[in-house]
Short mmCIF file of C-alpha atoms and ligand atoms in Angstrom, two decimals:
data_model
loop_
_atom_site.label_atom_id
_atom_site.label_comp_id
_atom_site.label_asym_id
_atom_site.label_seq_id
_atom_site.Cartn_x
_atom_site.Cartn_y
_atom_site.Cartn_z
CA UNK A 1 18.36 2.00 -19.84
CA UNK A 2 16.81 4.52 -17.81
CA UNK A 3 13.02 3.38 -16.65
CA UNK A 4 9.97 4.86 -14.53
CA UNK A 5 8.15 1.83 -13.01
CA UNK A 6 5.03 3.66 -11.86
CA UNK A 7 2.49 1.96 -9.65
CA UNK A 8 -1.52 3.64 -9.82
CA UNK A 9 -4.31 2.14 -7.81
CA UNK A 10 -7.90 2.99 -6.65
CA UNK A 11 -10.64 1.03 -5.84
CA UNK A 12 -13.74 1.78 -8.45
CA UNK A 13 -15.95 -1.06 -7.05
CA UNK A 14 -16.23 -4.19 -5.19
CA UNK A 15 -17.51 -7.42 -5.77
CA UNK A 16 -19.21 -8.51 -3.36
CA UNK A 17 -19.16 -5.80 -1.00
CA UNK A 18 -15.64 -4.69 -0.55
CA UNK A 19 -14.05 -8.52 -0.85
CA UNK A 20 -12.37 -8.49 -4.39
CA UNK A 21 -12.92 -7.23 -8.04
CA UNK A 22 -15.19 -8.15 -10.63
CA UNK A 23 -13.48 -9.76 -14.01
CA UNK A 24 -14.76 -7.74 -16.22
CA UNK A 25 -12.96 -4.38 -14.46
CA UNK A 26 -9.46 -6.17 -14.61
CA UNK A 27 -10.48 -6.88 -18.58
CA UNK A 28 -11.48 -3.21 -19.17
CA UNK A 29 -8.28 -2.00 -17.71
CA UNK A 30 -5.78 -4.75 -19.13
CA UNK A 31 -7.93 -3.94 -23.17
CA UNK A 32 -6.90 0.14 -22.23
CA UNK A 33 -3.36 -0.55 -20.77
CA UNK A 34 -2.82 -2.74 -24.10
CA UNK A 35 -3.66 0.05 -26.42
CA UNK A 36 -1.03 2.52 -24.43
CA UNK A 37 1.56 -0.26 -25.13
CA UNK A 38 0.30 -0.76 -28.65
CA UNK A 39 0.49 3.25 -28.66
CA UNK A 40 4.03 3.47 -27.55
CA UNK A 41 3.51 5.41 -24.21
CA UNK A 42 3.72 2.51 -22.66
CA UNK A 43 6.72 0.01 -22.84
CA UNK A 44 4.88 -2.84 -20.64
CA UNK A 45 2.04 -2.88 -18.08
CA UNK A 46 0.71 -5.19 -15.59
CA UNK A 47 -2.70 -5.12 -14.13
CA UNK A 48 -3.78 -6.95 -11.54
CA UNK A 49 -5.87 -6.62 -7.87
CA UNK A 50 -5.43 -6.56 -4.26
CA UNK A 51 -8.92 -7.40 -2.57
CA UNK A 52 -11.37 -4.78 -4.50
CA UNK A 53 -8.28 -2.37 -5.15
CA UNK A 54 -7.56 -1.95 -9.09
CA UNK A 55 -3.61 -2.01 -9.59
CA UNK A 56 -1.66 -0.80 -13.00
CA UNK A 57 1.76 -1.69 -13.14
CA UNK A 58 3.34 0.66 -15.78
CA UNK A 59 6.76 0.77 -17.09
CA UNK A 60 7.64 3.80 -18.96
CA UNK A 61 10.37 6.57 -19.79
CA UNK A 62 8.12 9.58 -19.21
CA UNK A 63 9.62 10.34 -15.93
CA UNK A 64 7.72 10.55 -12.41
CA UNK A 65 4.35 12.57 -11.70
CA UNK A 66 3.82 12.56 -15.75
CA UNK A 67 0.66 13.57 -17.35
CA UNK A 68 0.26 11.46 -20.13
CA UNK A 69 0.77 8.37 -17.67
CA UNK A 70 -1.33 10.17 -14.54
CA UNK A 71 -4.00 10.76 -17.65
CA UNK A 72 -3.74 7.12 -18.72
CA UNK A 73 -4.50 5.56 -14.86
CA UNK A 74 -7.40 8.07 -14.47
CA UNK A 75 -9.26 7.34 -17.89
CA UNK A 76 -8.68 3.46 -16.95
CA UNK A 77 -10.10 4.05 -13.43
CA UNK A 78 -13.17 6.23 -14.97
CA UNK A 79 -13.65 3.61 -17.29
CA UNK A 80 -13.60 0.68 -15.39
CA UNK A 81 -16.17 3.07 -12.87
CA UNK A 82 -18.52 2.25 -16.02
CA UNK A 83 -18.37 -1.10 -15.95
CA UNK A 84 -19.07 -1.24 -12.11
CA UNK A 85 -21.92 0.90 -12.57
CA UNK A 86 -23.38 -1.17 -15.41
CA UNK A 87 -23.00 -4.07 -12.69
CA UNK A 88 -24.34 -2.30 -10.06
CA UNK A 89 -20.62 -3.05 -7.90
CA UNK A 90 -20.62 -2.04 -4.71
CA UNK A 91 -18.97 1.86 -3.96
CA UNK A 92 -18.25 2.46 -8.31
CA UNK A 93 -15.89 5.08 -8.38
CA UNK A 94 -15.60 5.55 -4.53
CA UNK A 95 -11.82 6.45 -5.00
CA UNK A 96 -11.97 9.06 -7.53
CA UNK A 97 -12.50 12.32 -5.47
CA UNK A 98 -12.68 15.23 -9.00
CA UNK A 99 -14.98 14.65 -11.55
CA UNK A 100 -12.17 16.00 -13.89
CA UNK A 101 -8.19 15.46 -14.09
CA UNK A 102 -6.28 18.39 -13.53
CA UNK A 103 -2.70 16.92 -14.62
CA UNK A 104 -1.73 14.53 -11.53
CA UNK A 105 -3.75 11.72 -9.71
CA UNK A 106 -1.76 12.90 -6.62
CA UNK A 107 -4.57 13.73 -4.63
CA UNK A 108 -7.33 12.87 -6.43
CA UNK A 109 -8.42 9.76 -4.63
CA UNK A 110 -5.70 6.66 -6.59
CA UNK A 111 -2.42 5.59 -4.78
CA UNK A 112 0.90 6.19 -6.88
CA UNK A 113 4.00 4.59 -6.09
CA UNK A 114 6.96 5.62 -8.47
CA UNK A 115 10.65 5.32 -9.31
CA UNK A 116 13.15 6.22 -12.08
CA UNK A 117 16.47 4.63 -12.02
CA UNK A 118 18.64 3.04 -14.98
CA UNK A 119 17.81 -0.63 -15.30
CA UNK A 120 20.84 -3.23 -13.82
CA UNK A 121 22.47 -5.97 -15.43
CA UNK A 122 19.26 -7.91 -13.83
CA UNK A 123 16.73 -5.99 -12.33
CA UNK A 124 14.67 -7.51 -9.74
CA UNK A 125 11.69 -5.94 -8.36
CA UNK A 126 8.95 -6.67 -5.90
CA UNK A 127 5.80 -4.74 -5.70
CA UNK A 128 3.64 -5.24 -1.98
CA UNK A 129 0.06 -4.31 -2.50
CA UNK A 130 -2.26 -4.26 0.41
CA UNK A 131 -6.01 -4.40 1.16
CA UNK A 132 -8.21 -2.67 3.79
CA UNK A 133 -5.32 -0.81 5.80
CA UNK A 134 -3.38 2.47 4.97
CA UNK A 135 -0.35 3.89 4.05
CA UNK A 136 1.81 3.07 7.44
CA UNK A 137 1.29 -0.67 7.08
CA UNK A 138 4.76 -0.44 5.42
CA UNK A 139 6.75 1.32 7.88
CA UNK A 140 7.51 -1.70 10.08
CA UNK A 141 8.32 -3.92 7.13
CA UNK A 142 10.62 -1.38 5.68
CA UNK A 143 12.76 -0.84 8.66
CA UNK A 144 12.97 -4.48 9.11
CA UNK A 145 13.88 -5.01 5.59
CA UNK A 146 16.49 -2.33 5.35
CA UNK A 147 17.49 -1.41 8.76
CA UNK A 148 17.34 -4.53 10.71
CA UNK A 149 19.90 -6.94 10.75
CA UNK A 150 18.38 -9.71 12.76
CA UNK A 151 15.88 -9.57 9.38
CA UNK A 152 18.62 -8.74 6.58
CA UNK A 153 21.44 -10.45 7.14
CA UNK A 154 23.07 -8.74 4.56
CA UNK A 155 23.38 -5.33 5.97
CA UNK A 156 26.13 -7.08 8.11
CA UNK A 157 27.94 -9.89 5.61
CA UNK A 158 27.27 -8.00 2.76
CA UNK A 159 30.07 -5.09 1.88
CA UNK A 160 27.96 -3.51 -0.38
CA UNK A 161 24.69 -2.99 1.81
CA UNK A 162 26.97 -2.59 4.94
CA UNK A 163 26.81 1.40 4.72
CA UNK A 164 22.93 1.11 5.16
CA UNK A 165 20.11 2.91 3.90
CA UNK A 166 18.64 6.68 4.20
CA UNK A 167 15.01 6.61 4.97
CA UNK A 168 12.99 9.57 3.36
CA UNK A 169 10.05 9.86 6.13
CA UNK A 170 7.02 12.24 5.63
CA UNK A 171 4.54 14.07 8.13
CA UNK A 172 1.52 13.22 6.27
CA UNK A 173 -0.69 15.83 8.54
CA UNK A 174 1.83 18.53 8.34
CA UNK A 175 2.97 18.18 4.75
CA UNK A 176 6.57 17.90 5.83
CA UNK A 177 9.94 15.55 5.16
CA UNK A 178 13.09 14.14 6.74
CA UNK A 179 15.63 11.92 6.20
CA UNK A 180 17.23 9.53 8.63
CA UNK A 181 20.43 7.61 7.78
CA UNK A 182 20.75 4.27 9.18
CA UNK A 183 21.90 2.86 11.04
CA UNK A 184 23.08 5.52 12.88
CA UNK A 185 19.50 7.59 13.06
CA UNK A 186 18.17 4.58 13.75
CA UNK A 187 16.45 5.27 17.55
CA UNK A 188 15.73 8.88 16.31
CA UNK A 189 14.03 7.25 13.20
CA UNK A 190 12.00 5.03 15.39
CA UNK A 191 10.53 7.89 17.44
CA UNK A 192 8.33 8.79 14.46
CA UNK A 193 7.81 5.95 12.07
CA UNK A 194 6.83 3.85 15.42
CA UNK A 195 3.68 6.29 14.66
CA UNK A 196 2.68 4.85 11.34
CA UNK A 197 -0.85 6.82 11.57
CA UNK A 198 0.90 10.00 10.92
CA UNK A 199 4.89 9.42 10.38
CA UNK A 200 5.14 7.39 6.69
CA UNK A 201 8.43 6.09 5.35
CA UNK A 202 8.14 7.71 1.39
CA UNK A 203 11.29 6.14 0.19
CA UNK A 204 14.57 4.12 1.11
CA UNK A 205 17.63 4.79 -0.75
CA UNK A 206 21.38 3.18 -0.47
CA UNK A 207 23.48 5.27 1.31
CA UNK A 208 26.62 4.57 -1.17
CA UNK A 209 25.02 5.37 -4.61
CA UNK A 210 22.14 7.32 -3.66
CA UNK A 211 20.33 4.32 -5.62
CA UNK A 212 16.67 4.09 -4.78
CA UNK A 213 15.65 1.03 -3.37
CA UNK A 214 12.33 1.43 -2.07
CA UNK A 215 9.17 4.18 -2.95
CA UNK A 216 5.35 3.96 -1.68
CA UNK A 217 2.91 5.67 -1.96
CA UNK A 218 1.40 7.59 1.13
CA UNK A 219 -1.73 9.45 0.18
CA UNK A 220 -3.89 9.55 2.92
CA UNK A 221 -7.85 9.20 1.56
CA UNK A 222 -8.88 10.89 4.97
CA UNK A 223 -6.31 14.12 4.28
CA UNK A 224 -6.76 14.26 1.00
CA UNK A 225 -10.82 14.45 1.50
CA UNK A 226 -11.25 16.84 4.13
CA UNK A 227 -12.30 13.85 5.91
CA UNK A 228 -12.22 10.15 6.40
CA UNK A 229 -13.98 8.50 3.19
CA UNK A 230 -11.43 5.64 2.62
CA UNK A 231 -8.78 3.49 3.52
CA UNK A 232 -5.47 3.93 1.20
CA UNK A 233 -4.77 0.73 0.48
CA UNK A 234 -0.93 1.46 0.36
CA UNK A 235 0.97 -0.05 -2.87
CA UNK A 236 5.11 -0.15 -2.18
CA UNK A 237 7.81 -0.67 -4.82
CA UNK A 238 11.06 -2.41 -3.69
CA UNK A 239 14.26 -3.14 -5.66
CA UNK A 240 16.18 -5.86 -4.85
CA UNK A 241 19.37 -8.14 -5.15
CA UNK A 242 22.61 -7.11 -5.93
CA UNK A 243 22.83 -3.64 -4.02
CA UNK A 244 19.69 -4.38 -2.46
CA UNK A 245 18.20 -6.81 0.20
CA UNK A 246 17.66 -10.61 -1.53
CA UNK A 247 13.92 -11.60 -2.01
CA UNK A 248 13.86 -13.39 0.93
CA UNK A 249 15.34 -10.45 2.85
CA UNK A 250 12.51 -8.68 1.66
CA UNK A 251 9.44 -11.08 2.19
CA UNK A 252 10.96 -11.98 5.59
CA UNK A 253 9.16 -9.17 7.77
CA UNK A 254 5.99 -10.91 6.97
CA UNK A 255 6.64 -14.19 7.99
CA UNK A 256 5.86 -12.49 11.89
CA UNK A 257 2.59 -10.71 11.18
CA UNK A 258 1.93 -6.96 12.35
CA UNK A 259 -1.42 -5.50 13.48
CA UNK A 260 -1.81 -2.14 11.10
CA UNK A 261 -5.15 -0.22 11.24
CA UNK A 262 -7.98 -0.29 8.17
CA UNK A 263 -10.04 -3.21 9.26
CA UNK A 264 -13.65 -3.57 9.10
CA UNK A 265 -15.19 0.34 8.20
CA UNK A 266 -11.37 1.59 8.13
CA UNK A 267 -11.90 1.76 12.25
CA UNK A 268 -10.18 -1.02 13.60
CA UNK A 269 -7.01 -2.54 14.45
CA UNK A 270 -6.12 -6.30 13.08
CA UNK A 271 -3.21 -8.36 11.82
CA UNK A 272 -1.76 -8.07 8.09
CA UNK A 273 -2.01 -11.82 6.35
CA UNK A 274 0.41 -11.86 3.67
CA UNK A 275 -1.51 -14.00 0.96
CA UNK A 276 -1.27 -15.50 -2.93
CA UNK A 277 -3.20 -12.40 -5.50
CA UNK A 278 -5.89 -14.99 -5.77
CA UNK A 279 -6.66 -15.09 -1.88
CA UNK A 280 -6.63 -11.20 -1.60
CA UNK A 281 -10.46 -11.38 -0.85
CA UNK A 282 -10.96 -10.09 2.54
CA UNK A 283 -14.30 -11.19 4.22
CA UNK A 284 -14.23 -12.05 7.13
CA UNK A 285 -15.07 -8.98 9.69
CA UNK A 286 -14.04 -7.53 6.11
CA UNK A 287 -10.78 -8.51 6.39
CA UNK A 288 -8.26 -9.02 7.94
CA UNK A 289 -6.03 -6.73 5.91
CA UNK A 290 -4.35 -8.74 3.31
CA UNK A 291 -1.07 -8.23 1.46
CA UNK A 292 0.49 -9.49 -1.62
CA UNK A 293 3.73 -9.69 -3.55
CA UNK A 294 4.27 -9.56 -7.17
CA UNK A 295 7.62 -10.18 -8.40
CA UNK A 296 9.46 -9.24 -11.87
CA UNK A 297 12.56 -9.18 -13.51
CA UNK A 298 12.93 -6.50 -15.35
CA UNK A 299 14.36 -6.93 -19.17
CA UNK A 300 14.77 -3.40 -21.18
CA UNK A 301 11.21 -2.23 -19.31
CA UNK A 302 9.86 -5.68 -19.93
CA UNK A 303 7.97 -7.13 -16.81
CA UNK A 304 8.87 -10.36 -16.88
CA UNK A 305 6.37 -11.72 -14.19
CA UNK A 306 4.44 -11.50 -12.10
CA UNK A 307 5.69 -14.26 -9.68
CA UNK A 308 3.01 -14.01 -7.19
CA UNK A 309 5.12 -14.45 -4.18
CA UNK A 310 3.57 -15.39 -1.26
CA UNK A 311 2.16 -17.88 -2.76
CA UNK A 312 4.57 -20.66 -0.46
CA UNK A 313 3.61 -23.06 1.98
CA UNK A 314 6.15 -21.25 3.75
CA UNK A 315 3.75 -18.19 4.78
CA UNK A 316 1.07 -20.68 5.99
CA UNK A 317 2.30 -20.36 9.62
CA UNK A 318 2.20 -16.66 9.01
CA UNK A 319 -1.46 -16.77 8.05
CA UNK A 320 -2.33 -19.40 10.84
CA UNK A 321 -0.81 -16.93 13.09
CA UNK A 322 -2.69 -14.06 11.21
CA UNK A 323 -5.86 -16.22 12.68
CA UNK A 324 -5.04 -17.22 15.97
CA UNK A 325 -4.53 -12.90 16.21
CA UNK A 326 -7.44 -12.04 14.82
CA UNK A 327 -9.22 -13.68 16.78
CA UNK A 328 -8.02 -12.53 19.74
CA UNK A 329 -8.76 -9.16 18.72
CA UNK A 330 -12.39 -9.63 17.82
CA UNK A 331 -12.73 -11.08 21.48
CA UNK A 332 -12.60 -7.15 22.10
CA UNK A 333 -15.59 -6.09 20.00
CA UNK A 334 -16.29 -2.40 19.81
CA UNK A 335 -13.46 -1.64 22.12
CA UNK A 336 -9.89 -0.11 21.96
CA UNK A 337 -7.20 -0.98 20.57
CA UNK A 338 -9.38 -3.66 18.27
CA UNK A 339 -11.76 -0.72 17.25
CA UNK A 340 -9.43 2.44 16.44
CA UNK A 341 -9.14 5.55 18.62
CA UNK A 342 -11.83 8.37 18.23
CA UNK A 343 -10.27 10.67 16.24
CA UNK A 344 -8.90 8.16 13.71
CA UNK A 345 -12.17 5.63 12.95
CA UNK A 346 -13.19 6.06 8.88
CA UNK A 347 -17.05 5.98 10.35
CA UNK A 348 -18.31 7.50 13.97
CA UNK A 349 -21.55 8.55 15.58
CA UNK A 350 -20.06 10.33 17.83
CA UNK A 351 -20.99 13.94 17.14
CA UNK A 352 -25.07 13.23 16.60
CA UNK A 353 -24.42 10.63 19.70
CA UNK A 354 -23.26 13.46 21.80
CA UNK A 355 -25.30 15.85 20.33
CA UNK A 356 -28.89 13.31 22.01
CA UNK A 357 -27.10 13.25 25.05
CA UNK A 358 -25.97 16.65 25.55
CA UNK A 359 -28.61 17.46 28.25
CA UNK A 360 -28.01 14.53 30.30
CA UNK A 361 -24.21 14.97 30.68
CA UNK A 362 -23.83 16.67 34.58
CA UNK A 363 -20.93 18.17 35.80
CA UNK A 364 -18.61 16.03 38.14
C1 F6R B 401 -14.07 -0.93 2.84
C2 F6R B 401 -14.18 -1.54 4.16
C3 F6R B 401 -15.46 -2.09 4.62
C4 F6R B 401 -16.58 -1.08 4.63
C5 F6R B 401 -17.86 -1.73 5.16
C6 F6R B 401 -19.06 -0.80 5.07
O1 F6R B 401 -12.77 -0.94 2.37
O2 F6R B 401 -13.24 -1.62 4.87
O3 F6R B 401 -15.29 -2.65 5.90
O4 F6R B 401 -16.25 0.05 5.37
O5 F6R B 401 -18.16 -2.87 4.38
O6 F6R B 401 -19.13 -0.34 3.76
P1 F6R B 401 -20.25 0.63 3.19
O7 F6R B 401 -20.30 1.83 4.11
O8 F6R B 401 -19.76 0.95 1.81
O9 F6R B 401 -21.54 -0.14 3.20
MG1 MG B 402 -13.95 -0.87 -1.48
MG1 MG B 403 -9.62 -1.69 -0.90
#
């Protein structure tokens, strides 16, 4: 059966602050996802959260980048915008850059992750959604996961993973794409993804079949605006078994934490804790950035799920070690690399700073 499993997010308001999401916005979205279903454009949905980030979960057979579905997330985000506004949330609506949909969300403020592929015998899918960081946050995990064989064993015991992967990787300032096939790109691949700020892996695919394995999404708030009003808080598709890297292939990466950038005011540096959905409620320094991991099984579009997958005792070391880091980096206050460099901090005083000062600056 051939499927789109399309991922939409935006965050429409916070509760408290920027920590998590109000109940009554996941119960406006899940009563207008349930009439698409009822409706038929929908075959299943899912909607759940990442810290104050709204996720759908959508499976379909419209295709990718369709307008009935791109329609359906906007309405639900505009929506649930009303209900944080009747509440008074904090930043209603702060991802939704148009006042009007012109035919695609691409662009317009939500994240979309997408992919079409004909459902297997047993489809197994997990869908990483993270909190106060942007779009790059994946790039480490992904090479890891397919690329690494110290992480996925299978890439070297496995005959059919032991081809490898081809990584589709986008210059998200320049508006252009490459592919690298791995392994044997693999130290030319690393020259540019090793700058997640500007080099973003799109999509994996297996090098035999052409399958797609992997698809995030990688619209940059700060691009997309003209300027920096928001983190992306990246959402990431990946298949797996069979063909693909096991579960555990694919949570492994996150068992040794990574610093990404989006913490506190999208201008600082700080470790990703991978948590359980229900501790995606980043407050402390407003943060640090979280991630979590829904899991499904796929049955003729069906989500059968969400297994909420880091929900183990077996991340707890990760998220002790996700303290003992961030609190080294706080030691470092307002400086570099905690707090991000100039050009890339979400807020800065630096032009009316330098604008008082401009008479007292002397030639050296
Ligand atoms: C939002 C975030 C927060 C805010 C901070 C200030 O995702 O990362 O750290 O940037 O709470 O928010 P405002 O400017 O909305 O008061
Ligand atoms: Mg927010
Ligand atoms: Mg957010």
């Amino acid at each position: 059966m051939e499927l789109t499993l399309s991922v939409i997010k935006a965050d429409v308001g916070g509760y408290v602050g920027h920590s998590s999401m109000h109940p009554d916005l996941l119960q406006k979205a899940e009563e207008l996802m349930s009439s698409a279903k009822g409706q038929g454009l929908l075959i299943d949905y899912c909607v759940t959260r990442c810290g104050d980030d709204l996720q759908l979960i959508m499976t379909h057979q419209q295709g990718e980048d369709n307008e009935q579905i791109h329609k359906l997330a906007w309405d639900t985000f505009i929506e649930c915008t009303n209900v944080a506004k009747s509440l008074k949330l904090h930043g209603a609506g702060q991802d939704l850059l148009s006042d009007s949909f012109s035919g695609n969300v691409k662009g317009m403020g939500p994240g979309v992750a997408e992919m079409q592929f004909t459902e297997r015998q047993a489809e197994t899918i997990i869908i990483f959604m993270a909190d106060k960081t942007a779009s790059g946050a994946w790039n480490l995990p992904l090479y890891k996961i397919f690329a690494d064989p110290f992480n996925t064993i299978g890439l070297v015991i496995a005959s059919n993973m032991h081809s490898g992967f081809v990584f589709e990787v986008h210059d998200v300032k320049e508006h252009k794409k490459i592919n690298f096939s791995c392994p044997e790109d693999i130290y030319d691949m690393l020259v540019f993804i090793g700058a997640p700020g500007r080099y973003v892996i799109k999509s994996v695919s297996h090098k035999d079949t052409g399958e797609i394995a992997s698809s995030s999404s990688t619209q940059k708030l700060s691009f997309t605006a003209g300027r920096y009003i928001g983190k992306d808080d990246p959402v990431c598709i990946v298949r797996s078994q069979g063909l693909f890297p096991a579960v555990g292939e694919i949570l492994e990466p996150f068992a040794s934490p990574h610093i990404v950038e989006g913490w506190m005011r999208g201008s600082h540096n700080g470790p990703l804790m991978p948590v359980a959905i229900p501790q995606s409620n980043p407050c402390r320094f407003d943060g640090p950035p979280r991630v979590v991991a829904a899991g499904f099984q796929l049955a003729n579009g069906k989500l059968v799920g969400p297994r909420d997958l880091f929900d183990d005792p077996a991340f707890d070391d990760a998220r002790q070690q996700v303290n003992i880091m961030a609190n080294f980096m706080r030691r470092m206050g307002p400086f570099e690399p905690h707090r991000l460099p100039l050009d890339e901090m979400e807020y800065t005083t630096m032009p009316e700073v330098m604008n008082k000062l401009a008479s007292r600056f002397q030639d050296i």
